[in-house]
Amino acid sequence: MIIKLFFLLFFINSCLGSFNLMCSFDFVDDLCTCRFLIYNPDGSNDYTIGGNPITNCSFNDTIQVISSGKSFNIPSVICDRFPMLEILQMEGLEISTLDPNPFLNCRMLKTLNLGYNNISEIIPYTFMNTKLESLDFHSNSLEKLDPNAFFNLGQLKVLVLQNNPGIILPEKIFDPLLGLVSLNLRDCNLLDKNAGWFGKLKNLTDLNLSVNSFTTIPNYAFRNLTNLVNLDMSVGKITSIASNSFTYNVNLKTLRINNNNLTALGANIFDSLGNLEILSLSMNNFTAVTSNIFKPLVSLRKLSCSGCNIRDIKTEWFETSRNLDSVDLSCNQISHIPVNTFTSINQLKFLYINSNSISNLNSRSFGNLNSLYTLDARDNIIYEIDHYFMNQSTVMKHASFSGNDCAELNTDNFMEDKTNVMQQMTGCFDNFDKIKIELETYNSTLFDWHNIRPNDDWQALRVRIQAAENAHIGLTDSLDRGDPLVEIHIGERDNRDSSIYERGERVLLDNEHRRLNENEMRTFIIGWKFGIVMVYEEAERFPFMAHFIREPFPVNFFGLRTKINTYNSQKKATWNVSRIQGNEMLSLLQFYKQLMNK
Ligand SMILES: *[C@@H]1O[C@H](CO)[C@@H](O)[C@H](O)[C@H]1NC(C)=O
Ligand SMILES: *[C@@H]1O[C@H](CO)[C@@H](O)[C@H](O)[C@H]1NC(C)=O
Ligand SMILES: *[C@@H]1O[C@H](CO)[C@@H](O)[C@H](O)[C@H]1NC(C)=O
Ligand SMILES: *[C@@H]1O[C@H](CO)[C@@H](O)[C@H](O)[C@H]1NC(C)=O
Ligand SMILES: *[C@@H]1O[C@H](CO)[C@@H](O)[C@H](O)[C@H]1NC(C)=O
Ligand SMILES: *[C@@H]1O[C@H](CO)[C@@H](O)[C@H](O)[C@H]1NC(C)=O
Ligand SMILES: *[C@@H]1O[C@H](CO)[C@@H](O)[C@H](O)[C@H]1NC(C)=O
Ligand SMILES: *[C@@H]1O[C@H](CO)[C@@H](O)[C@H](O)[C@H]1NC(C)=O
Ligand SMILES: *[C@@H]1O[C@H](CO)[C@@H](O)[C@H](O)[C@H]1NC(C)=O
Ligand SMILES: *[C@@H]1O[C@H](CO)[C@@H](O)[C@H](O)[C@H]1NC(C)=O
Ligand SMILES: *[C@@H]1O[C@H](CO)[C@@H](O)[C@H](O)[C@H]1NC(C)=O
């Protein structure tokens, strides 16, 4: 139908000598608009334009012109006939040339959309009479641009050159664009060329360089872009980025370098990016990611490094990025999530660790993930999960465990279905923390935390310690606290005192005996049944400390440490801790009875 119409118009036009375009006037988005159809495959410029004006919308009122059809060129009648024209849209007309310059009389033109045409050349000074703020050459066939193609466009804000795969950009091509805010060079097959391109674009906030072919960027490429907010270099062939490439881009909020060919990132590469919120590094083949690389990213909300070839997560990675709400580490080779890795980020909502080789999930590495909404742990080799880690959820919706050793389930309704889901995961919880607790602690302020399983009916520990002095046993409900709720000190002050602290306050002191010995294992029983914390030396068979917990809490974890001391040169303590169960509990109960009768 349209094709027939074209021929009809063409026929009529040929008969009249000069061709006539017919405006259909209307208000589009409150703008007086002329729409016309053109059929001009031969590129005639000999046009007139007519139409029936409507109220308040005639030639002199026209702000917007939208053309459809087919034309080799842009007839200059358009700019001649519409003195107030601000917006010109000629998308997808197969336009091949801007010669002769059709815009000389478009003195009010602000927006020009020439996307999806076949324009290969921008004649120098083409736009010099316009007031262009937005210029779109999306999907044309631009080739080598003349250095003066954008002459006099100091007021241009948006330039779209996306998908011009043969484009060649002279070094100073963008220099006139002092007011440019957004530059889209996506899919332009850009190669490693001079990168002085952006030196004058001090107002640029958005730069899209994705889907290109350059392999590296000189460290000065972005130096003058101090207002840059969004930088996209995803899907390319970049093999290296110099450490000081982003030094001056202090306002950057989004940085995408995913799907490139990077193997390393300089240790200081993100040092200036304290405002960065989104960082995408996925699909690069990193050989190593250093431990403090993310440290400067204090505003980071979303980090993705899926398919990054990561083997080792560093404990320090997320220490300072406390606002992270989404972390994607899927499709790596992670086998272990170190203690405290995620403990600084309590607002985490989305965590993707699927398709790795992770064998266990526990609160020691995750802390309190109270805000977690989505946990994707599919396709790992998980065989043990800390019960508390799952039970603490208050908002979890999606939890996916299919393709693991101890659980196969996926749910999109975790909170509604919690009891049932937890039931199905009993196998994982029962496997948790069955390892023997035999360890050495050195001069340390950090607790070594262990899990108390709800299915174990024990509320007591047999703690064997060999140390010169000052061993601490902590009991607490969750691991995101600074200090445990109850802390038992044995042999502090150079092995003179023992004491119990509740919520930081000393509630009990015993200084009758020196309890520890650096040459021999001493055995203590520590219980907390009936809300009473009590400690006795196995050899003595009676508690030397007992304390009624003032503000009871569920004891989910116990921790061990040897405190840094000032009195002694203690190097290490050796611990051998076991859980008291079954019959052993009975003798303990006797003590409790005696204590409670007192
Ligand atoms: C035409 O413009 C005048 C003055 O701006 C205004 O008062 C009138 O309502 C408009 N008429 C229509 C049909 O928009
Ligand atoms: C349109 O504007 C031109 C130049 O401003 C003027 O000469 C002409 O009279 C106007 N036409 C009408 C119909 O108002
Ligand atoms: C686009 O222009 C080139 C010459 O620059 C020509 O060879 C090609 O056929 C044109 N393509 C279309 C779809 O018009
Ligand atoms: C750059 O942006 C600032 C602040 O928006 C503005 O005042 C200034 O005029 C802009 N510079 C140019 C060349 O447009
Ligand atoms: C950055 O701007 C300064 C002047 O402000 C200029 O001397 C320098 O050449 C520019 N850098 C680049 C890479 O163009
Ligand atoms: C870059 O372009 C792609 C595709 O047009 C788009 O998805 C992406 O959001 C753009 N990036 C920026 C920072 O504008
Ligand atoms: C990645 O870089 C290596 C050399 O460092 C090269 O051999 C390989 O072809 C590149 N891969 C891609 C997809 O560009
Ligand atoms: C990643 O790099 C390692 C060597 O560091 C290489 O063995 C491996 O094949 C690479 N993987 C991909 C997907 O390029
Ligand atoms: C799970 O958490 C709830 C509170 O959310 C608590 O009442 C319950 O005792 C916990 N279950 C176990 C087995 O720890
Ligand atoms: C314990 O560690 C602290 C901090 O690392 C150190 O200053 C102190 O000398 C150490 N003390 C001993 C006895 O090794
Ligand atoms: C730890 O204690 C258990 C008995 O409670 C004992 O069998 C084991 O040998 C001890 N391990 C060490 C290293 O002392």
mmCIF file with all atom_site columns, N, CA and C in Angstrom, residues 237-259:
data_model
loop_
_atom_site.group_PDB
_atom_site.id
_atom_site.type_symbol
_atom_site.label_atom_id
_atom_site.label_alt_id
_atom_site.label_comp_id
_atom_site.label_asym_id
_atom_site.label_entity_id
_atom_site.label_seq_id
_atom_site.pdbx_PDB_ins_code
_atom_site.Cartn_x
_atom_site.Cartn_y
_atom_site.Cartn_z
_atom_site.occupancy
_atom_site.B_iso_or_equiv
_atom_site.pdbx_formal_charge
_atom_site.auth_seq_id
_atom_site.auth_comp_id
_atom_site.auth_asym_id
_atom_site.auth_atom_id
_atom_site.pdbx_PDB_model_num
ATOM 1  N N  . LYS A 1 237 ? 37.241 -5.569 23.887 1.00 0.00 ? 237 LYS A N  1
ATOM 2  C CA . LYS A 1 237 ? 38.438 -6.403 23.809 1.00 0.00 ? 237 LYS A CA 1
ATOM 3  C C  . LYS A 1 237 ? 39.548 -5.855 24.699 1.00 0.00 ? 237 LYS A C  1
ATOM 4  N N  . ILE A 1 238 ? 39.161 -5.114 25.719 1.00 0.00 ? 238 ILE A N  1
ATOM 5  C CA . ILE A 1 238 ? 40.157 -4.460 26.561 1.00 0.00 ? 238 ILE A CA 1
ATOM 6  C C  . ILE A 1 238 ? 40.982 -5.500 27.313 1.00 0.00 ? 238 ILE A C  1
ATOM 7  N N  . THR A 1 239 ? 42.293 -5.379 27.196 1.00 0.00 ? 239 THR A N  1
ATOM 8  C CA . THR A 1 239 ? 43.162 -6.314 27.911 1.00 0.00 ? 239 THR A CA 1
ATOM 9  C C  . THR A 1 239 ? 43.838 -5.653 29.101 1.00 0.00 ? 239 THR A C  1
ATOM 10 N N  . SER A 1 240 ? 43.931 -4.321 29.095 1.00 0.00 ? 240 SER A N  1
ATOM 11 C CA . SER A 1 240 ? 44.539 -3.682 30.263 1.00 0.00 ? 240 SER A CA 1
ATOM 12 C C  . SER A 1 240 ? 44.033 -2.258 30.442 1.00 0.00 ? 240 SER A C  1
ATOM 13 N N  . ILE A 1 241 ? 43.955 -1.855 31.700 1.00 0.00 ? 241 ILE A N  1
ATOM 14 C CA . ILE A 1 241 ? 43.574 -0.489 32.045 1.00 0.00 ? 241 ILE A CA 1
ATOM 15 C C  . ILE A 1 241 ? 44.595 -0.008 33.066 1.00 0.00 ? 241 ILE A C  1
ATOM 16 N N  . ALA A 1 242 ? 45.220 1.117  32.751 1.00 0.00 ? 242 ALA A N  1
ATOM 17 C CA . ALA A 1 242 ? 46.263 1.609  33.652 1.00 0.00 ? 242 ALA A CA 1
ATOM 18 C C  . ALA A 1 242 ? 45.672 2.005  35.003 1.00 0.00 ? 242 ALA A C  1
ATOM 19 N N  . SER A 1 243 ? 46.468 1.849  36.029 1.00 0.00 ? 243 SER A N  1
ATOM 20 C CA . SER A 1 243 ? 46.043 2.093  37.403 1.00 0.00 ? 243 SER A CA 1
ATOM 21 C C  . SER A 1 243 ? 45.506 3.493  37.654 1.00 0.00 ? 243 SER A C  1
ATOM 22 N N  . ASN A 1 244 ? 46.058 4.484  36.939 1.00 0.00 ? 244 ASN A N  1
ATOM 23 C CA . ASN A 1 244 ? 45.633 5.862  37.203 1.00 0.00 ? 244 ASN A CA 1
ATOM 24 C C  . ASN A 1 244 ? 44.619 6.371  36.176 1.00 0.00 ? 244 ASN A C  1
ATOM 25 N N  . SER A 1 245 ? 43.947 5.462  35.494 1.00 0.00 ? 245 SER A N  1
ATOM 26 C CA . SER A 1 245 ? 42.999 5.863  34.446 1.00 0.00 ? 245 SER A CA 1
ATOM 27 C C  . SER A 1 245 ? 41.819 6.666  34.970 1.00 0.00 ? 245 SER A C  1
ATOM 28 N N  . PHE A 1 246 ? 41.374 6.393  36.200 1.00 0.00 ? 246 PHE A N  1
ATOM 29 C CA . PHE A 1 246 ? 40.156 7.030  36.710 1.00 0.00 ? 246 PHE A CA 1
ATOM 30 C C  . PHE A 1 246 ? 40.454 8.041  37.827 1.00 0.00 ? 246 PHE A C  1
ATOM 31 N N  . THR A 1 247 ? 41.717 8.419  37.941 1.00 0.00 ? 247 THR A N  1
ATOM 32 C CA . THR A 1 247 ? 42.136 9.262  39.058 1.00 0.00 ? 247 THR A CA 1
ATOM 33 C C  . THR A 1 247 ? 41.309 10.531 39.199 1.00 0.00 ? 247 THR A C  1
ATOM 34 N N  . TYR A 1 248 ? 40.897 11.128 38.050 1.00 0.00 ? 248 TYR A N  1
ATOM 35 C CA . TYR A 1 248 ? 40.195 12.416 38.122 1.00 0.00 ? 248 TYR A CA 1
ATOM 36 C C  . TYR A 1 248 ? 38.678 12.287 37.999 1.00 0.00 ? 248 TYR A C  1
ATOM 37 N N  . ASN A 1 249 ? 38.207 11.074 37.851 1.00 0.00 ? 249 ASN A N  1
ATOM 38 C CA . ASN A 1 249 ? 36.769 10.872 37.651 1.00 0.00 ? 249 ASN A CA 1
ATOM 39 C C  . ASN A 1 249 ? 36.060 10.653 38.989 1.00 0.00 ? 249 ASN A C  1
ATOM 40 N N  . VAL A 1 250 ? 36.230 11.631 39.858 1.00 0.00 ? 250 VAL A N  1
ATOM 41 C CA . VAL A 1 250 ? 35.770 11.474 41.234 1.00 0.00 ? 250 VAL A CA 1
ATOM 42 C C  . VAL A 1 250 ? 34.253 11.436 41.372 1.00 0.00 ? 250 VAL A C  1
ATOM 43 N N  . ASN A 1 251 ? 33.535 11.802 40.296 1.00 0.00 ? 251 ASN A N  1
ATOM 44 C CA . ASN A 1 251 ? 32.070 11.792 40.387 1.00 0.00 ? 251 ASN A CA 1
ATOM 45 C C  . ASN A 1 251 ? 31.431 10.550 39.781 1.00 0.00 ? 251 ASN A C  1
ATOM 46 N N  . LEU A 1 252 ? 32.282 9.624  39.382 1.00 0.00 ? 252 LEU A N  1
ATOM 47 C CA . LEU A 1 252 ? 31.763 8.432  38.722 1.00 0.00 ? 252 LEU A CA 1
ATOM 48 C C  . LEU A 1 252 ? 30.830 7.647  39.641 1.00 0.00 ? 252 LEU A C  1
ATOM 49 N N  . LYS A 1 253 ? 29.667 7.292  39.110 1.00 0.00 ? 253 LYS A N  1
ATOM 50 C CA . LYS A 1 253 ? 28.709 6.478  39.874 1.00 0.00 ? 253 LYS A CA 1
ATOM 51 C C  . LYS A 1 253 ? 28.561 5.075  39.291 1.00 0.00 ? 253 LYS A C  1
ATOM 52 N N  . THR A 1 254 ? 28.674 4.983  37.975 1.00 0.00 ? 254 THR A N  1
ATOM 53 C CA . THR A 1 254 ? 28.543 3.662  37.342 1.00 0.00 ? 254 THR A CA 1
ATOM 54 C C  . THR A 1 254 ? 29.754 3.397  36.464 1.00 0.00 ? 254 THR A C  1
ATOM 55 N N  . LEU A 1 255 ? 30.373 2.256  36.642 1.00 0.00 ? 255 LEU A N  1
ATOM 56 C CA . LEU A 1 255 ? 31.504 1.872  35.812 1.00 0.00 ? 255 LEU A CA 1
ATOM 57 C C  . LEU A 1 255 ? 31.292 0.437  35.357 1.00 0.00 ? 255 LEU A C  1
ATOM 58 N N  . ARG A 1 256 ? 31.174 0.275  34.044 1.00 0.00 ? 256 ARG A N  1
ATOM 59 C CA . ARG A 1 256 ? 30.983 -1.083 33.520 1.00 0.00 ? 256 ARG A CA 1
ATOM 60 C C  . ARG A 1 256 ? 32.163 -1.449 32.630 1.00 0.00 ? 256 ARG A C  1
ATOM 61 N N  . ILE A 1 257 ? 32.866 -2.497 33.038 1.00 0.00 ? 257 ILE A N  1
ATOM 62 C CA . ILE A 1 257 ? 33.946 -3.025 32.198 1.00 0.00 ? 257 ILE A CA 1
ATOM 63 C C  . ILE A 1 257 ? 33.762 -4.514 32.021 1.00 0.00 ? 257 ILE A C  1
ATOM 64 N N  . ASN A 1 258 ? 32.524 -4.951 32.193 1.00 0.00 ? 258 ASN A N  1
ATOM 65 C CA . ASN A 1 258 ? 32.258 -6.378 32.048 1.00 0.00 ? 258 ASN A CA 1
ATOM 66 C C  . ASN A 1 258 ? 32.432 -6.846 30.605 1.00 0.00 ? 258 ASN A C  1
ATOM 67 N N  . ASN A 1 259 ? 32.591 -8.145 30.431 1.00 0.00 ? 259 ASN A N  1
ATOM 68 C CA . ASN A 1 259 ? 32.756 -8.768 29.118 1.00 0.00 ? 259 ASN A CA 1
ATOM 69 C C  . ASN A 1 259 ? 33.901 -8.157 28.321 1.00 0.00 ? 259 ASN A C  1
#
